[in-house]
GROMACS .gro file of C-alpha atoms in nm:
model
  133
    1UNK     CA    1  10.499  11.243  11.196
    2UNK     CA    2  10.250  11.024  10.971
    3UNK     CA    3  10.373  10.652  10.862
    4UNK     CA    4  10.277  10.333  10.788
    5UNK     CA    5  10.072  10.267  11.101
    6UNK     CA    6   9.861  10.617  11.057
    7UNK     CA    7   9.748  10.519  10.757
    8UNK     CA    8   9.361  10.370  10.688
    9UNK     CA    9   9.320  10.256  10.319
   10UNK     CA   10   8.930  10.182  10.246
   11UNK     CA   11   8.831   9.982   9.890
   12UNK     CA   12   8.477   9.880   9.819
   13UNK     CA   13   8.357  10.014  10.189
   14UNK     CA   14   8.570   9.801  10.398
   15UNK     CA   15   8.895   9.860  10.563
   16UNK     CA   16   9.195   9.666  10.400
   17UNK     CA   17   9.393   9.521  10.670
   18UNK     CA   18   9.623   9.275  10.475
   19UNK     CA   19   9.779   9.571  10.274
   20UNK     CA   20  10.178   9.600  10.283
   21UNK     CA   21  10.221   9.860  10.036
   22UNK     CA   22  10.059  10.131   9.863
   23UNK     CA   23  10.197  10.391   9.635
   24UNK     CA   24  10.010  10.648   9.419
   25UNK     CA   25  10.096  10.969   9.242
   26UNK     CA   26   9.997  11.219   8.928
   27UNK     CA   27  10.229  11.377   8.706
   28UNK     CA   28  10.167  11.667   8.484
   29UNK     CA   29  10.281  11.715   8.131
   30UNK     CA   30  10.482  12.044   8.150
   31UNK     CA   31  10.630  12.233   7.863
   32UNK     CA   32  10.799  12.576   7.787
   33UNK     CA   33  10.737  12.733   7.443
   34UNK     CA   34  11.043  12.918   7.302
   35UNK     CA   35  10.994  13.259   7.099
   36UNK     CA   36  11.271  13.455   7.004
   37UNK     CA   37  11.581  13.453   7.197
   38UNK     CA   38  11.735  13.183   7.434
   39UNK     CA   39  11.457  13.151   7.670
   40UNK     CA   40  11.098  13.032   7.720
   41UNK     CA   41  10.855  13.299   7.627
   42UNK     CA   42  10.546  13.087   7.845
   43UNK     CA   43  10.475  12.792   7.939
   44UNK     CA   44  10.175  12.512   7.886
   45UNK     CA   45  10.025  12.260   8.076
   46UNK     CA   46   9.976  11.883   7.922
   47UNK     CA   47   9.784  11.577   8.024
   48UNK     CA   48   9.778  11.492   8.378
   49UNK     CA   49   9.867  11.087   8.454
   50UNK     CA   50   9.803  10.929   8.781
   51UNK     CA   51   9.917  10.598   8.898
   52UNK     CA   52   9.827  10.396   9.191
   53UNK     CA   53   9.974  10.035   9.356
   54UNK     CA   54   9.906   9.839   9.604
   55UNK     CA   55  10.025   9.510   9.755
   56UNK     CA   56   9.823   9.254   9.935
   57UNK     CA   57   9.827   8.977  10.134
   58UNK     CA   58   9.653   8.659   9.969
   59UNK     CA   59   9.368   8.614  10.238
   60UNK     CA   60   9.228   9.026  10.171
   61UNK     CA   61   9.280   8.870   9.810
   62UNK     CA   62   9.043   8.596   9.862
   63UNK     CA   63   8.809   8.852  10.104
   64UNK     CA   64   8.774   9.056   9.742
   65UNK     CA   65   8.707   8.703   9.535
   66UNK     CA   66   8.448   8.584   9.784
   67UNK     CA   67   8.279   8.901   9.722
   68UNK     CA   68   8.238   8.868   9.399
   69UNK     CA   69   7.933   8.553   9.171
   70UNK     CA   70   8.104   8.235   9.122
   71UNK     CA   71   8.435   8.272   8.831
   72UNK     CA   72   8.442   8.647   8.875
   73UNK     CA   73   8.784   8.826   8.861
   74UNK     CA   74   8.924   9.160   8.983
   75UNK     CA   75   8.969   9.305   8.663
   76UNK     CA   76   8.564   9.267   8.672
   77UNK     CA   77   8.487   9.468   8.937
   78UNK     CA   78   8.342   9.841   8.853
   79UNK     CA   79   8.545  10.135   8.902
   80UNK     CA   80   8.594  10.214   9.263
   81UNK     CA   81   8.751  10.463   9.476
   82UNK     CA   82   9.027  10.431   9.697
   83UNK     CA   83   9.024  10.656  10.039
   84UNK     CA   84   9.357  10.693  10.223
   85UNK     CA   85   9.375  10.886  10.583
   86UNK     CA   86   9.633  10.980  10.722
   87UNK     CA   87   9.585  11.042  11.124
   88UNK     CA   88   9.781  11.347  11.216
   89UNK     CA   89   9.933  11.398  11.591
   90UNK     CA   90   9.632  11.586  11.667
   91UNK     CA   91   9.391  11.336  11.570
   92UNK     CA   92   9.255  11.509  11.271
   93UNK     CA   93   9.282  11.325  10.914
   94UNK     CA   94   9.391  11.381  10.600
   95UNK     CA   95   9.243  11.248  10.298
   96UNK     CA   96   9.315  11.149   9.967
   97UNK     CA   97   9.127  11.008   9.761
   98UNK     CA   98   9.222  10.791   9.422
   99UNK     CA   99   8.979  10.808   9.167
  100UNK     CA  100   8.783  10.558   8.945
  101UNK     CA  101   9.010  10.264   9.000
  102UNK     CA  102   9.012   9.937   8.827
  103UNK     CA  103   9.234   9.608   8.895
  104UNK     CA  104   9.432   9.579   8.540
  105UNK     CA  105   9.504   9.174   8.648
  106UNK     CA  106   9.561   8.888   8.891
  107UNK     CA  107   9.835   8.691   8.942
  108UNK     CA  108  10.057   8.497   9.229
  109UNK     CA  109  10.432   8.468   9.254
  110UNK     CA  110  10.532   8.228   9.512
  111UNK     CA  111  10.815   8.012   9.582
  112UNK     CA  112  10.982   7.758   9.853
  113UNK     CA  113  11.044   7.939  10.192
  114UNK     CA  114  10.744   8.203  10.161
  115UNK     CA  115  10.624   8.274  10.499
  116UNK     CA  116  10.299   8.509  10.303
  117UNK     CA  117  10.179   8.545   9.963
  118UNK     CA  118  10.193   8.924   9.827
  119UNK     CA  119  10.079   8.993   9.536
  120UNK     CA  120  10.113   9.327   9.419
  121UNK     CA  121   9.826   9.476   9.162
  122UNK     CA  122   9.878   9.770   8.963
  123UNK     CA  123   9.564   9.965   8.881
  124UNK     CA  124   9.386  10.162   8.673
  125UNK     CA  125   9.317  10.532   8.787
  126UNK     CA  126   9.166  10.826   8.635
  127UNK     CA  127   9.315  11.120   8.833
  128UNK     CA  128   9.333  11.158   9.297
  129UNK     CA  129   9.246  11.411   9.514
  130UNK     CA  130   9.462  11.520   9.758
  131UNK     CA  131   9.352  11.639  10.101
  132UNK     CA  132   8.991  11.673  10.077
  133UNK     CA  133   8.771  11.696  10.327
   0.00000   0.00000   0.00000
């Protein structure tokens, strides 16, 4: 069975190791149409919207900030993709991939008895892949 720990999530070429959570999905606009009678007559596909979160540690944080010229933020980093395998019990992978991200801000919320700072970012994506090769 895949969790947390046979997961592998790769931003800007490098492994992220301070990640705690990630969560991504696309939704599709559905619709019937209605002709005469009670019931749908056909159906009609919308927009497609994908969504994609992660949370991280404040030190992976800082690894993204020192990567970046002096005073530059996240939100002014190019689009980038996000790959996520998943090892299966064979050893094999499965990929997805989330497409064309971009940070939408920075922030820190942090308070008296904090072990860790997580902050979580929501981001920008245009659409994912799921299981390619």
């Amino acid at each position: 069975m895949a969790g947390w720990n046979s997961i592998t999530t790769n931003i800007l070429g490098r492994d992220l190791e301070g990640i705690t959570k990630l969560a991504y999905s696309d939704e599709t606009d559905k619709k019937n149409f209605n002709g005469a009678g009670g019931f749908p007559v056909g159906r009609g596909d919308g927009n497609t919207e994908a969504k994609a979160s992660f949370s991280l540690y404040k030190e992976e944080v800082n690894g993204l900030l020192n990567a970046l010229p002096p005073g530059g933020r996240l939100q002014d980093i190019a689009p980038f993709d996000i790959t996520v395998n998943y090892e299966k019990a064979d050893g094999s992978l499965q990929k997805d991939r989330i497409r064309n991200c971009e940070f939408m801000g920075n922030g820190i919320d942090v308070k008296n008895g904090d072990g860790s700072i997580v902050t979580k970012f929501d981001l920008l994506v245009s659409h994912i892949e799921w299981n390619v090769i």
